[in-house]
N, CA, C and O atoms as a printed pandas DataFrame, in Angstrom:
     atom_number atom_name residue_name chain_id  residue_number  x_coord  y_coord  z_coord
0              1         N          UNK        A               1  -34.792    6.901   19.848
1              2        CA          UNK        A               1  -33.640    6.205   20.356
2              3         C          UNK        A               1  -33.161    5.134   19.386
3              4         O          UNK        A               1  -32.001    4.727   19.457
4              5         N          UNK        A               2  -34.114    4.613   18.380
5              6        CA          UNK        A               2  -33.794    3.049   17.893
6              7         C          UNK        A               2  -33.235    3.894   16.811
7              8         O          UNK        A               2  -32.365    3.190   16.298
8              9         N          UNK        A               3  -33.279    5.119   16.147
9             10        CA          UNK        A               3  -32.663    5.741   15.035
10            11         C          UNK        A               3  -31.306    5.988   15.400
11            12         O          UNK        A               3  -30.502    5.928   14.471
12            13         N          UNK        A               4  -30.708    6.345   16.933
13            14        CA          UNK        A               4  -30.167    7.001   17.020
14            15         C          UNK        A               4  -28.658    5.818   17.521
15            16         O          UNK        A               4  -27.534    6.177   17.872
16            17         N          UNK        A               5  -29.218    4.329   17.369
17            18        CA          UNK        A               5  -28.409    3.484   17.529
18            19         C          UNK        A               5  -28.055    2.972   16.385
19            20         O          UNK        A               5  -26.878    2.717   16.133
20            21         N          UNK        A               6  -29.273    2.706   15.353
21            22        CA          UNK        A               6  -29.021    2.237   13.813
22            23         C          UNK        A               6  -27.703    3.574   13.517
23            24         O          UNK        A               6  -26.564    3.182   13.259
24            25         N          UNK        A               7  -27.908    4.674   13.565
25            26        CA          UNK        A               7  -26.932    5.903   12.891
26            27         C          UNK        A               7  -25.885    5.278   13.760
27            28         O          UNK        A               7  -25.855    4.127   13.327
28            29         N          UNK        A               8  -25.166    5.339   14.554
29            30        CA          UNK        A               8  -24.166    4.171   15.285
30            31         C          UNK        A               8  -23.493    3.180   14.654
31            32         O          UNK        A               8  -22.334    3.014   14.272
32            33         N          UNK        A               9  -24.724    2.428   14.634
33            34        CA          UNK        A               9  -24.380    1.288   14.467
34            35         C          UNK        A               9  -23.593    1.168   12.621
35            36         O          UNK        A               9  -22.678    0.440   12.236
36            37         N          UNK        A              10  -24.273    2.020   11.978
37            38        CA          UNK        A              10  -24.039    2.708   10.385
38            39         C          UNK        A              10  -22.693    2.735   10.362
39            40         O          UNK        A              10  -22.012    1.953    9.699
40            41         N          UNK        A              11  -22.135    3.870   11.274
41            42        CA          UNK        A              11  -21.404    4.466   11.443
42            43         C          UNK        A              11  -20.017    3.414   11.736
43            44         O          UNK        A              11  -19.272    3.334   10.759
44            45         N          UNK        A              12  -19.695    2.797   12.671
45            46        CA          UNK        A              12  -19.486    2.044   12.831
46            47         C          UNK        A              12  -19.282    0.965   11.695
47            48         O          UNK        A              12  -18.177    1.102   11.170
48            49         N          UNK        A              13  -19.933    0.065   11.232
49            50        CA          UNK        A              13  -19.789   -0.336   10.031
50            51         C          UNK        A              13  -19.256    0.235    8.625
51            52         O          UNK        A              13  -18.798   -0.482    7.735
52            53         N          UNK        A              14  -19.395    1.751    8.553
53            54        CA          UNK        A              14  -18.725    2.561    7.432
54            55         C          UNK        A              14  -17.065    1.931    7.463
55            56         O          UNK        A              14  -16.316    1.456    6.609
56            57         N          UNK        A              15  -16.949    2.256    9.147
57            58        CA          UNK        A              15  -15.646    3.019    9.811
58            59         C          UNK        A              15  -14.392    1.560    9.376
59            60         O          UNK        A              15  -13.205    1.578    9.049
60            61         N          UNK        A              16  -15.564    0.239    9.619
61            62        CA          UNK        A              16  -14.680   -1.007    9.457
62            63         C          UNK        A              16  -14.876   -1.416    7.959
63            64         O          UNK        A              16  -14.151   -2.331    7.568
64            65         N          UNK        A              17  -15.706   -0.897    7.118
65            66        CA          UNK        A              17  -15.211   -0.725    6.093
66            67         C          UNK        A              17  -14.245    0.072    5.148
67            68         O          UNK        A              17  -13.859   -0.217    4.015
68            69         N          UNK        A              18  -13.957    1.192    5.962
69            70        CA          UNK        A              18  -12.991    1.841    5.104
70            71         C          UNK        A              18  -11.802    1.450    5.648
71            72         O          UNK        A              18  -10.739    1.577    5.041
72            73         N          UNK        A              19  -11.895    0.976    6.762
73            74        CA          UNK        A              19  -10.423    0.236    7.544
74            75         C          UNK        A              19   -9.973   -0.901    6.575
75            76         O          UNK        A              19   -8.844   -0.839    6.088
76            77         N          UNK        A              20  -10.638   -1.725    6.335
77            78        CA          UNK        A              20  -10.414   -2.658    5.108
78            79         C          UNK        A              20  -10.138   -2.954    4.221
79            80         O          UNK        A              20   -9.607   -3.976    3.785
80            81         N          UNK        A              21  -10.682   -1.512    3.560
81            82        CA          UNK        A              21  -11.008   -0.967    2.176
82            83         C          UNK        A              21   -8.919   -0.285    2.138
83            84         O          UNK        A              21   -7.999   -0.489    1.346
84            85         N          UNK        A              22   -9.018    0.387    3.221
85            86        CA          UNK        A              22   -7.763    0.691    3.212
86            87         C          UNK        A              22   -6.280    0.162    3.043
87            88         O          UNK        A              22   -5.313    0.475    2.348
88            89         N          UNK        A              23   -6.605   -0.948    4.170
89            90        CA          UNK        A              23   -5.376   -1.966    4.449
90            91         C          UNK        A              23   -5.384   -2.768    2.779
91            92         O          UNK        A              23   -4.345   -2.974    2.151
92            93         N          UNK        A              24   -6.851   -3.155    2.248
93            94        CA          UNK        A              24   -6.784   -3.811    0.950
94            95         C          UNK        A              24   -5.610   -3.339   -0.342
95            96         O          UNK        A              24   -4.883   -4.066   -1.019
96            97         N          UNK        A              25   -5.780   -1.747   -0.352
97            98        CA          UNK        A              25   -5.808   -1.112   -1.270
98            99         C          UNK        A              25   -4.042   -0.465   -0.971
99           100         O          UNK        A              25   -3.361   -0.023   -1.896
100          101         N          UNK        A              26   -3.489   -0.547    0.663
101          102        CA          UNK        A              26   -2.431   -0.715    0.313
102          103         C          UNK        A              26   -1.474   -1.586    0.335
103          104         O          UNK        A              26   -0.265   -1.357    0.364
104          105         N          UNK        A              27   -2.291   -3.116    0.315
105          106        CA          UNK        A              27   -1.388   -4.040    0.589
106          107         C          UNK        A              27   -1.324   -4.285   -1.006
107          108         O          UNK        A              27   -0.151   -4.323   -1.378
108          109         N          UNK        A              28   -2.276   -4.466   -2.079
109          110        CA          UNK        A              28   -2.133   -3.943   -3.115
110          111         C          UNK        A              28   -1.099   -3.316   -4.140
111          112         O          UNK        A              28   -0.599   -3.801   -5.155
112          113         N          UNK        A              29   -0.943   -2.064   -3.534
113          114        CA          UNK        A              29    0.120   -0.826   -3.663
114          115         C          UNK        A              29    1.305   -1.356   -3.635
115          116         O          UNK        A              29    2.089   -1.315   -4.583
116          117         N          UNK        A              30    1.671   -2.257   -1.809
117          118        CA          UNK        A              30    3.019   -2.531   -2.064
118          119         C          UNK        A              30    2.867   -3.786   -2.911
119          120         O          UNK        A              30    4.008   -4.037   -3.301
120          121         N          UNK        A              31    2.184   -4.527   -3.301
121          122        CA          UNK        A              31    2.623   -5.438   -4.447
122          123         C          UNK        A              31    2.789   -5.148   -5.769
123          124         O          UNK        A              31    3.246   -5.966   -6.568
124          125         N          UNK        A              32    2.407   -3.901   -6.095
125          126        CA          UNK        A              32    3.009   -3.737   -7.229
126          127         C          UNK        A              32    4.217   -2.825   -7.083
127          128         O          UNK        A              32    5.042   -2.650   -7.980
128          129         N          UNK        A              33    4.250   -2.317   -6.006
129          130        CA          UNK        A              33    5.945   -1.364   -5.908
130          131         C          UNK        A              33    6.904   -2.877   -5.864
131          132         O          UNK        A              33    7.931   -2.863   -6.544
132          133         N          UNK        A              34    6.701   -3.671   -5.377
133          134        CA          UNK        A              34    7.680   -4.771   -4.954
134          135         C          UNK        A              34    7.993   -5.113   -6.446
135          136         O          UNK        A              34    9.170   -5.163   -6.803
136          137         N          UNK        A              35    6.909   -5.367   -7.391
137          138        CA          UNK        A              35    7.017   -5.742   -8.715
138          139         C          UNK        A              35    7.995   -4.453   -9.402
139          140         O          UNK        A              35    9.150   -4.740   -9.718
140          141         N          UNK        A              36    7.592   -3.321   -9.574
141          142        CA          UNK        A              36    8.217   -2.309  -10.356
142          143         C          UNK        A              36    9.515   -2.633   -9.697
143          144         O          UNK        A              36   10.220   -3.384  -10.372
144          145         N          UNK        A              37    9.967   -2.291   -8.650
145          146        CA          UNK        A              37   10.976   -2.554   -7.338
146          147         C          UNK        A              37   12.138   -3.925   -8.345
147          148         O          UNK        A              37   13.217   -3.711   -8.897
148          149         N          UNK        A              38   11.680   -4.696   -8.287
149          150        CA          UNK        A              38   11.633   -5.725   -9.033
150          151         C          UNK        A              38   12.277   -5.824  -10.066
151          152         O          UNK        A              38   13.398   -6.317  -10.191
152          153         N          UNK        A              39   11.382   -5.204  -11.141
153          154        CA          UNK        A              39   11.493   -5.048  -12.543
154          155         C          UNK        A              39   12.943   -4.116  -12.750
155          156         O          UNK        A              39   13.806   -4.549  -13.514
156          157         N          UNK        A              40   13.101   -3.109  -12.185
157          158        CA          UNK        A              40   14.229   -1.998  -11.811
158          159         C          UNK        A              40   15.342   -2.410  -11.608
159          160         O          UNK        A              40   16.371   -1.987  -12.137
160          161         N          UNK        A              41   15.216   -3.545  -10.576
161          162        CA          UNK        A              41   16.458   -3.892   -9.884
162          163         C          UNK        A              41   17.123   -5.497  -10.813
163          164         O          UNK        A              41   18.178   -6.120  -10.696
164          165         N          UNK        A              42   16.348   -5.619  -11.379
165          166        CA          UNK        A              42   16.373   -6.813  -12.091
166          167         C          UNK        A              42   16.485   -8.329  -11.836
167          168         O          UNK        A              42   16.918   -9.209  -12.581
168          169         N          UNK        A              43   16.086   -8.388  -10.846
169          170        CA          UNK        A              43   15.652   -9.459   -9.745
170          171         C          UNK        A              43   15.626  -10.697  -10.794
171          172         O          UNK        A              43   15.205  -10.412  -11.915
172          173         N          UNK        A              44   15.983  -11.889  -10.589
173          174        CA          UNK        A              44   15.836  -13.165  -10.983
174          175         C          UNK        A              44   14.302  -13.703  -10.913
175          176         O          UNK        A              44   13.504  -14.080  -11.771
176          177         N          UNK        A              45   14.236  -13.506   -8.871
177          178        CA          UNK        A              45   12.694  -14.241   -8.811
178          179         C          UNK        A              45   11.534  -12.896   -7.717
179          180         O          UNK        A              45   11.065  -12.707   -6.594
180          181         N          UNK        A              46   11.612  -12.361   -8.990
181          182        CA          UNK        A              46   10.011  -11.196   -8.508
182          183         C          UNK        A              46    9.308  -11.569   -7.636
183          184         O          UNK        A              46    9.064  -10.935   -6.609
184          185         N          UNK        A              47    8.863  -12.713   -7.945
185          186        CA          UNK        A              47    7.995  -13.032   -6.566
186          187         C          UNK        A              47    8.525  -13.372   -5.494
187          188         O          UNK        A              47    7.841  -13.375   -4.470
188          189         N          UNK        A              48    9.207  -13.558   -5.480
189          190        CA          UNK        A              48   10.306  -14.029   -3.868
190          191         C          UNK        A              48   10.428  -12.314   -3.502
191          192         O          UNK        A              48    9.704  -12.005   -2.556
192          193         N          UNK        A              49   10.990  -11.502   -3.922
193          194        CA          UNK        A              49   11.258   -9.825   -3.612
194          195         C          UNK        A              49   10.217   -9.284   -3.006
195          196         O          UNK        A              49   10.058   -8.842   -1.868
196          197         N          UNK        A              50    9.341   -9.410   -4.184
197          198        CA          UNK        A              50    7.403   -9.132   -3.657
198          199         C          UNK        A              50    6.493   -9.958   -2.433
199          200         O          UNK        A              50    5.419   -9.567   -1.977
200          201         N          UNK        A              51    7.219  -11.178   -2.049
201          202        CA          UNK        A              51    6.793  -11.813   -0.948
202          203         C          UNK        A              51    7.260  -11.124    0.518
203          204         O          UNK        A              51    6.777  -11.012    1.645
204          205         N          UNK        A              52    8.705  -10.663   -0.301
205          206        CA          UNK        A              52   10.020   -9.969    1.028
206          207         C          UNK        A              52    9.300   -8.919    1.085
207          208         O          UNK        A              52    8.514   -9.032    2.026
208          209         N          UNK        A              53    9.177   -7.941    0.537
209          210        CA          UNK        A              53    8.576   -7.083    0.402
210          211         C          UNK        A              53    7.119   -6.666    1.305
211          212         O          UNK        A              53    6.953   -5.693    2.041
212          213         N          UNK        A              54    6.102   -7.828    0.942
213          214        CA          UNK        A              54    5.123   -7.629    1.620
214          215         C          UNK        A              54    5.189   -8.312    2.878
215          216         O          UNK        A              54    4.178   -8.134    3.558
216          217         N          UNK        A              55    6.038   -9.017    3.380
217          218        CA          UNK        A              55    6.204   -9.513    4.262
218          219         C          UNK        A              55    6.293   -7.989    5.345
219          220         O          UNK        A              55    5.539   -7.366    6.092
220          221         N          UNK        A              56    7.676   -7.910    4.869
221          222        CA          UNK        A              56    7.925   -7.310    5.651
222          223         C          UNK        A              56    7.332   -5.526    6.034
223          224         O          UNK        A              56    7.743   -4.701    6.849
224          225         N          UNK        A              57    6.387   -5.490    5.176
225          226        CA          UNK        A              57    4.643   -4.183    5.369
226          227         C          UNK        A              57    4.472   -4.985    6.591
227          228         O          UNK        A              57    4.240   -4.380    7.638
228          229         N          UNK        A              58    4.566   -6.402    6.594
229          230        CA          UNK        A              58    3.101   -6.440    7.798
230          231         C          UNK        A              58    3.510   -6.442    9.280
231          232         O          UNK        A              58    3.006   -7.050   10.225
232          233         N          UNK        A              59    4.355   -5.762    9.244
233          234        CA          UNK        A              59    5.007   -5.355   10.381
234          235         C          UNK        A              59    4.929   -4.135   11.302
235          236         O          UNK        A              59    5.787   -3.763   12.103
236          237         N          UNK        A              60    3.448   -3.447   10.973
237          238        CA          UNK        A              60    3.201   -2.204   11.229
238          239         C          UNK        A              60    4.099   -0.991   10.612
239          240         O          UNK        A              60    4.068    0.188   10.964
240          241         N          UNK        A              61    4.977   -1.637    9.514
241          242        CA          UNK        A              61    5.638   -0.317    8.878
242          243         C          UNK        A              61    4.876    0.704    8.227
243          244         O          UNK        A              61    4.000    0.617    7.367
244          245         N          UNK        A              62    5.560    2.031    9.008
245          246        CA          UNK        A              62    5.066    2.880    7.565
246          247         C          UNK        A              62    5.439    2.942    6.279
247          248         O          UNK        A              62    6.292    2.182    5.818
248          249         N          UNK        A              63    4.873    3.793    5.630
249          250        CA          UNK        A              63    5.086    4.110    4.380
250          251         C          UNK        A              63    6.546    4.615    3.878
251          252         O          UNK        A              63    7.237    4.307    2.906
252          253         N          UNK        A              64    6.749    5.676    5.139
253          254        CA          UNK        A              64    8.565    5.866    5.043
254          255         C          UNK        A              64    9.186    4.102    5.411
255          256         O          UNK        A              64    9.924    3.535    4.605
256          257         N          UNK        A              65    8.902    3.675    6.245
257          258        CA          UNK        A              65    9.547    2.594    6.107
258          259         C          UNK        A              65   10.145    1.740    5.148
259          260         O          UNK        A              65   11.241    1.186    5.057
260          261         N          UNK        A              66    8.631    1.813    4.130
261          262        CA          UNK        A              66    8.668    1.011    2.486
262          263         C          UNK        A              66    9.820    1.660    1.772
263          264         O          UNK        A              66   10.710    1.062    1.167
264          265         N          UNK        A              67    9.717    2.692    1.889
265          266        CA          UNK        A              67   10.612    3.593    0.943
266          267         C          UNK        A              67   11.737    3.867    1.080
267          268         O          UNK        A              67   12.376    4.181    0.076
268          269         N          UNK        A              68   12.608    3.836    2.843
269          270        CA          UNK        A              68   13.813    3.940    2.916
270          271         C          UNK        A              68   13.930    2.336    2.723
271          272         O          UNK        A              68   14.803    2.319    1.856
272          273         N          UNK        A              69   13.752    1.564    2.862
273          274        CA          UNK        A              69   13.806   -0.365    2.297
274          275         C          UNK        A              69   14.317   -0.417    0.508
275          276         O          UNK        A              69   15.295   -1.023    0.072
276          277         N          UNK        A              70   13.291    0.435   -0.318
277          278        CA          UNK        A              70   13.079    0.185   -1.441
278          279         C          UNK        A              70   14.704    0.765   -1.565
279          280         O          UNK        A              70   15.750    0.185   -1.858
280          281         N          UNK        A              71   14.420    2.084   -1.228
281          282        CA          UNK        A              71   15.774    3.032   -1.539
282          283         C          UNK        A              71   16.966    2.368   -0.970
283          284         O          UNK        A              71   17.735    2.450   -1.928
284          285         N          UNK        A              72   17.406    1.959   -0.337
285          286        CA          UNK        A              72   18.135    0.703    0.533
286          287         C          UNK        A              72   18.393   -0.399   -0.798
287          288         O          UNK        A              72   19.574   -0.646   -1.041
288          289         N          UNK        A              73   17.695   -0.841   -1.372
289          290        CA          UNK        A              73   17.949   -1.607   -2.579
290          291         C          UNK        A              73   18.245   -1.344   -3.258
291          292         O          UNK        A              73   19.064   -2.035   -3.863
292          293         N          UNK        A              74   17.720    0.215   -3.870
293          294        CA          UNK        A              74   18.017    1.090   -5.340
294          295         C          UNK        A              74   19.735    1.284   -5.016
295          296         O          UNK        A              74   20.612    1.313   -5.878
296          297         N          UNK        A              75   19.891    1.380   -3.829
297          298        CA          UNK        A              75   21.439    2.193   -3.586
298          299         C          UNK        A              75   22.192    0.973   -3.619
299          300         O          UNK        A              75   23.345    1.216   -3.974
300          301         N          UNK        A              76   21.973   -0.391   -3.361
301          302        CA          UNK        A              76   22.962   -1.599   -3.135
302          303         C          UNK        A              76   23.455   -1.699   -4.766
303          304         O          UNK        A              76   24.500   -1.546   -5.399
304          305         N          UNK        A              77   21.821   -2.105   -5.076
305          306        CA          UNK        A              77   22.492   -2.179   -7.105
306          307         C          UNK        A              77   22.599   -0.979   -7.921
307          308         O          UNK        A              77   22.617   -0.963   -9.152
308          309         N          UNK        A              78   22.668    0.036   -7.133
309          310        CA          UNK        A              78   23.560    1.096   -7.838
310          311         C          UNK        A              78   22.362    1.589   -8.960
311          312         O          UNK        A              78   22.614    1.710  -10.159
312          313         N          UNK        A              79   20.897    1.876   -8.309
313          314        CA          UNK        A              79   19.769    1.946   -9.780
314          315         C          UNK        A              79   19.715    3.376   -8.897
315          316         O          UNK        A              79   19.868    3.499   -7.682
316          317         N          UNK        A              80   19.466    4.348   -9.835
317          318        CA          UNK        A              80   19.529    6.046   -9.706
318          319         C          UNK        A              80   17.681    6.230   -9.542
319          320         O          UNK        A              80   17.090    6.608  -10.553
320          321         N          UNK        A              81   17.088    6.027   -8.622
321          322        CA          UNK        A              81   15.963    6.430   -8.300
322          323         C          UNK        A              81   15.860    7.455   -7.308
323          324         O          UNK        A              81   16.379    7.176   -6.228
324          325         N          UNK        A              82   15.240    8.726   -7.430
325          326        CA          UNK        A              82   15.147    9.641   -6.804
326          327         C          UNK        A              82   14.107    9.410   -5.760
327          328         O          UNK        A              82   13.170    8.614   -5.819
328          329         N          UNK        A              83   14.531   10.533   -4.435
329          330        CA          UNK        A              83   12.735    9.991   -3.722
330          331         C          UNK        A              83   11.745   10.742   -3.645
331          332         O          UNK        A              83   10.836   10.771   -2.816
332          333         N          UNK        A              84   11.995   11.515   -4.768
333          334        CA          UNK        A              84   10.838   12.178   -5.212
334          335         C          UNK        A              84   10.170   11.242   -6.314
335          336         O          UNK        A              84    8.944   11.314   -6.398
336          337         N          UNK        A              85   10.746   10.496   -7.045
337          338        CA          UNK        A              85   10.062    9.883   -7.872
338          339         C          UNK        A              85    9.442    8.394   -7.275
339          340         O          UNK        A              85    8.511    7.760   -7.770
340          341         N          UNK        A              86   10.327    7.995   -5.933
341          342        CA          UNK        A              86    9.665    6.763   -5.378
342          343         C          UNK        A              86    8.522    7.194   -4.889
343          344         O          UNK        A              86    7.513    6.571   -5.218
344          345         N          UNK        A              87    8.382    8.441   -3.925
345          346        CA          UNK        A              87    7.206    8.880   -3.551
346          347         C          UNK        A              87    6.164    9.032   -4.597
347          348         O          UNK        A              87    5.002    9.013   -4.190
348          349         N          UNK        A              88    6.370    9.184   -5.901
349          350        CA          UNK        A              88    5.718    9.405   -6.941
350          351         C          UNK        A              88    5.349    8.299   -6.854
351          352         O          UNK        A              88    4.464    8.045   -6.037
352          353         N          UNK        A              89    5.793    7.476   -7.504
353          354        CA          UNK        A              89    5.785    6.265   -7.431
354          355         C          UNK        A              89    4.282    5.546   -6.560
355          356         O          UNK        A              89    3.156    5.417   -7.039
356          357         N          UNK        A              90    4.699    5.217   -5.344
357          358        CA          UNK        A              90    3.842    4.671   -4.564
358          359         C          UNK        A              90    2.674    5.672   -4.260
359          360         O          UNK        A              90    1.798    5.124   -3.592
360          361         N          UNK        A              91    2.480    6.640   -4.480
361          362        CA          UNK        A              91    1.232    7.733   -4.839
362          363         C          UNK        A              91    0.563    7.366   -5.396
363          364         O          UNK        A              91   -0.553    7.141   -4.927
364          365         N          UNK        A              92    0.850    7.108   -6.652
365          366        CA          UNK        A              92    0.319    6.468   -8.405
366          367         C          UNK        A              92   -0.247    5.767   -8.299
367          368         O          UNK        A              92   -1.416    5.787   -8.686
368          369         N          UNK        A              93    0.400    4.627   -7.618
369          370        CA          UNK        A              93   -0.083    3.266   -7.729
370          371         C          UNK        A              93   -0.919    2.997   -6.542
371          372         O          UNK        A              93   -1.633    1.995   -6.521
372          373         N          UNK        A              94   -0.885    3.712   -5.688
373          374        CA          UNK        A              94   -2.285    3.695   -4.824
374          375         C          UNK        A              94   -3.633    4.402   -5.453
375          376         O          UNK        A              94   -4.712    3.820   -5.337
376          377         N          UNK        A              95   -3.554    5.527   -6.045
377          378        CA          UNK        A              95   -4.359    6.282   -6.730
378          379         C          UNK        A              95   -4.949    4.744   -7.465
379          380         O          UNK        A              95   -5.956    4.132   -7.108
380          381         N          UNK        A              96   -3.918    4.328   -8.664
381          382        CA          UNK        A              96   -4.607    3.308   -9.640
382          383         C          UNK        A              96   -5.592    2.314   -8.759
383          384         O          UNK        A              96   -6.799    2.121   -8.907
384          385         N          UNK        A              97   -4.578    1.686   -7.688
385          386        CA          UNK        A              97   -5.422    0.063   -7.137
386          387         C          UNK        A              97   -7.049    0.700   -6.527
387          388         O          UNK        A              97   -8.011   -0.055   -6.664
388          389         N          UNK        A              98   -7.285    2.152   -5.840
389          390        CA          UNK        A              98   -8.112    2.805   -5.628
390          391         C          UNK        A              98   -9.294    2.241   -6.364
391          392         O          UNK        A              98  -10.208    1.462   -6.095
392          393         N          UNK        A              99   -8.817    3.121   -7.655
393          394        CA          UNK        A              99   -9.809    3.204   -8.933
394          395         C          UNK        A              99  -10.022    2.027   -8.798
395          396         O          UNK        A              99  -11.047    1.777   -8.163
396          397         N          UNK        A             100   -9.272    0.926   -9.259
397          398        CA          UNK        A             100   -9.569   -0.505   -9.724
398          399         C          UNK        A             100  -10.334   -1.334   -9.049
399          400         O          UNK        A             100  -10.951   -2.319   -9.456
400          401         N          UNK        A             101  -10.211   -0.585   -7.307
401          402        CA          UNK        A             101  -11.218   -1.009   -6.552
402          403         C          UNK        A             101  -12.416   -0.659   -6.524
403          404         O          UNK        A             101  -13.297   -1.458   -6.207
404          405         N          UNK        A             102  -12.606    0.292   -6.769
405          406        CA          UNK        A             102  -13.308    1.335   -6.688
406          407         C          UNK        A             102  -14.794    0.715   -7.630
407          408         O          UNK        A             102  -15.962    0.711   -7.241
408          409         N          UNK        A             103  -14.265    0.252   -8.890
409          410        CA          UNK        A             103  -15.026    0.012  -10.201
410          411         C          UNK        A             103  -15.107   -1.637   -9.946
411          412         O          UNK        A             103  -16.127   -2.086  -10.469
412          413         N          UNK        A             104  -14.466   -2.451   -9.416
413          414        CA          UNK        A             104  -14.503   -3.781   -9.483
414          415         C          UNK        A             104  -16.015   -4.289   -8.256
415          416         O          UNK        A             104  -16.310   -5.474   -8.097
Protein backbone atom coordinates (compact mmCIF):
# COMPACT_ATOMS: atom_id res chain seq x y z
CA UNK A 1 0.00 0.00 0.00
CA UNK A 2 2.85 2.58 1.11
CA UNK A 3 4.35 1.91 -2.63
CA UNK A 4 1.28 2.34 -4.08
CA UNK A 5 0.76 5.97 -2.56
CA UNK A 6 4.54 7.09 -3.00
CA UNK A 7 3.73 6.02 -7.11
CA UNK A 8 0.77 8.72 -6.55
CA UNK A 9 2.14 10.79 -4.86
CA UNK A 10 5.31 10.70 -7.82
CA UNK A 11 2.90 11.03 -10.10
CA UNK A 12 1.32 13.83 -9.02
CA UNK A 13 4.38 15.81 -8.48
CA UNK A 14 5.65 14.90 -12.20
CA UNK A 15 2.13 16.23 -13.30
CA UNK A 16 2.81 19.84 -11.35
CA UNK A 17 5.95 19.86 -12.71
CA UNK A 18 5.36 19.68 -16.18
CA UNK A 19 2.42 22.15 -15.57
CA UNK A 20 5.12 24.65 -14.72
CA UNK A 21 7.63 23.54 -16.79
CA UNK A 22 4.99 24.36 -19.38
CA UNK A 23 3.39 27.66 -18.49
CA UNK A 24 7.44 28.64 -17.96
CA UNK A 25 8.45 27.74 -21.33
CA UNK A 26 5.52 29.46 -22.92
CA UNK A 27 5.47 32.51 -21.20
CA UNK A 28 9.03 32.57 -22.45
CA UNK A 29 7.94 31.94 -26.13
CA UNK A 30 5.61 34.85 -26.02
CA UNK A 31 8.45 37.08 -24.89
CA UNK A 32 10.40 36.60 -27.49
CA UNK A 33 7.50 36.65 -30.25
CA UNK A 34 6.58 40.10 -28.59
CA UNK A 35 10.36 41.00 -29.20
CA UNK A 36 10.62 39.62 -32.94
CA UNK A 37 6.82 41.14 -33.09
CA UNK A 38 8.65 44.15 -32.12
CA UNK A 39 11.67 44.17 -34.04
CA UNK A 40 9.24 43.70 -37.39
CA UNK A 41 6.95 46.23 -36.61
CA UNK A 42 9.50 48.65 -35.58
CA UNK A 43 8.27 49.66 -32.34
CA UNK A 44 10.00 52.66 -30.53
CA UNK A 45 9.65 50.94 -26.97
CA UNK A 46 9.95 46.89 -27.26
CA UNK A 47 9.47 46.52 -23.97
CA UNK A 48 6.29 48.33 -23.49
CA UNK A 49 4.83 45.91 -26.76
CA UNK A 50 6.40 42.82 -24.93
CA UNK A 51 4.81 43.87 -21.58
CA UNK A 52 1.31 44.38 -23.87
CA UNK A 53 1.92 41.44 -25.21
CA UNK A 54 2.45 39.30 -22.24
CA UNK A 55 0.02 40.92 -20.46
CA UNK A 56 -2.37 40.26 -22.35
CA UNK A 57 -1.32 35.85 -22.60
CA UNK A 58 -2.35 36.02 -19.10
CA UNK A 59 -5.66 36.08 -19.82
CA UNK A 60 -6.24 32.45 -20.47
CA UNK A 61 -5.59 33.15 -24.23
CA UNK A 62 -4.81 30.69 -26.60
CA UNK A 63 -2.25 30.37 -28.84
CA UNK A 64 -4.68 31.34 -31.81
CA UNK A 65 -5.41 34.17 -29.74
CA UNK A 66 -1.53 35.33 -29.76
CA UNK A 67 -1.51 35.06 -33.33
CA UNK A 68 -4.70 36.63 -34.60
CA UNK A 69 -3.31 39.82 -32.00
CA UNK A 70 0.18 39.58 -33.58
CA UNK A 71 -1.45 39.37 -37.14
CA UNK A 72 -3.84 42.28 -36.08
CA UNK A 73 -0.57 44.34 -35.80
CA UNK A 74 1.31 42.93 -38.86
CA UNK A 75 -1.93 44.14 -40.87
CA UNK A 76 -2.25 47.81 -39.05
CA UNK A 77 1.57 48.60 -40.14
CA UNK A 78 1.11 47.09 -43.29
CA UNK A 79 4.29 44.26 -42.45
CA UNK A 80 3.53 41.14 -45.01
CA UNK A 81 3.76 38.22 -42.51
CA UNK A 82 2.17 35.10 -43.50
CA UNK A 83 0.43 32.70 -40.93
CA UNK A 84 2.13 30.10 -41.92
CA UNK A 85 5.26 31.68 -41.09
CA UNK A 86 3.84 33.23 -37.67
CA UNK A 87 2.88 29.74 -36.80
CA UNK A 88 6.41 28.94 -37.76
CA UNK A 89 7.42 31.32 -35.92
CA UNK A 90 6.05 30.66 -32.42
CA UNK A 91 6.82 26.75 -33.03
CA UNK A 92 10.60 27.66 -33.21
CA UNK A 93 10.81 29.57 -30.53
CA UNK A 94 9.12 27.28 -28.22
CA UNK A 95 11.19 24.35 -29.55
CA UNK A 96 14.44 26.82 -28.70
CA UNK A 97 13.22 28.17 -24.94
CA UNK A 98 12.51 24.12 -24.49
CA UNK A 99 16.08 23.26 -25.20
CA UNK A 100 17.40 26.22 -23.22
CA UNK A 101 15.41 24.93 -20.49
CA UNK A 102 15.98 21.86 -20.87
CA UNK A 103 20.07 22.25 -20.51
CA UNK A 104 19.95 25.20 -17.97
Amino acid sequence: MYALRERGRALEDKFAYDQSFQFRAEARRNKLMGLWAASLLGVADADGYVQDLVSFTLDDKTLHDIATKLRHDFDAAGIAVTDEQLQAKMHDLLIEVVKEMQTA
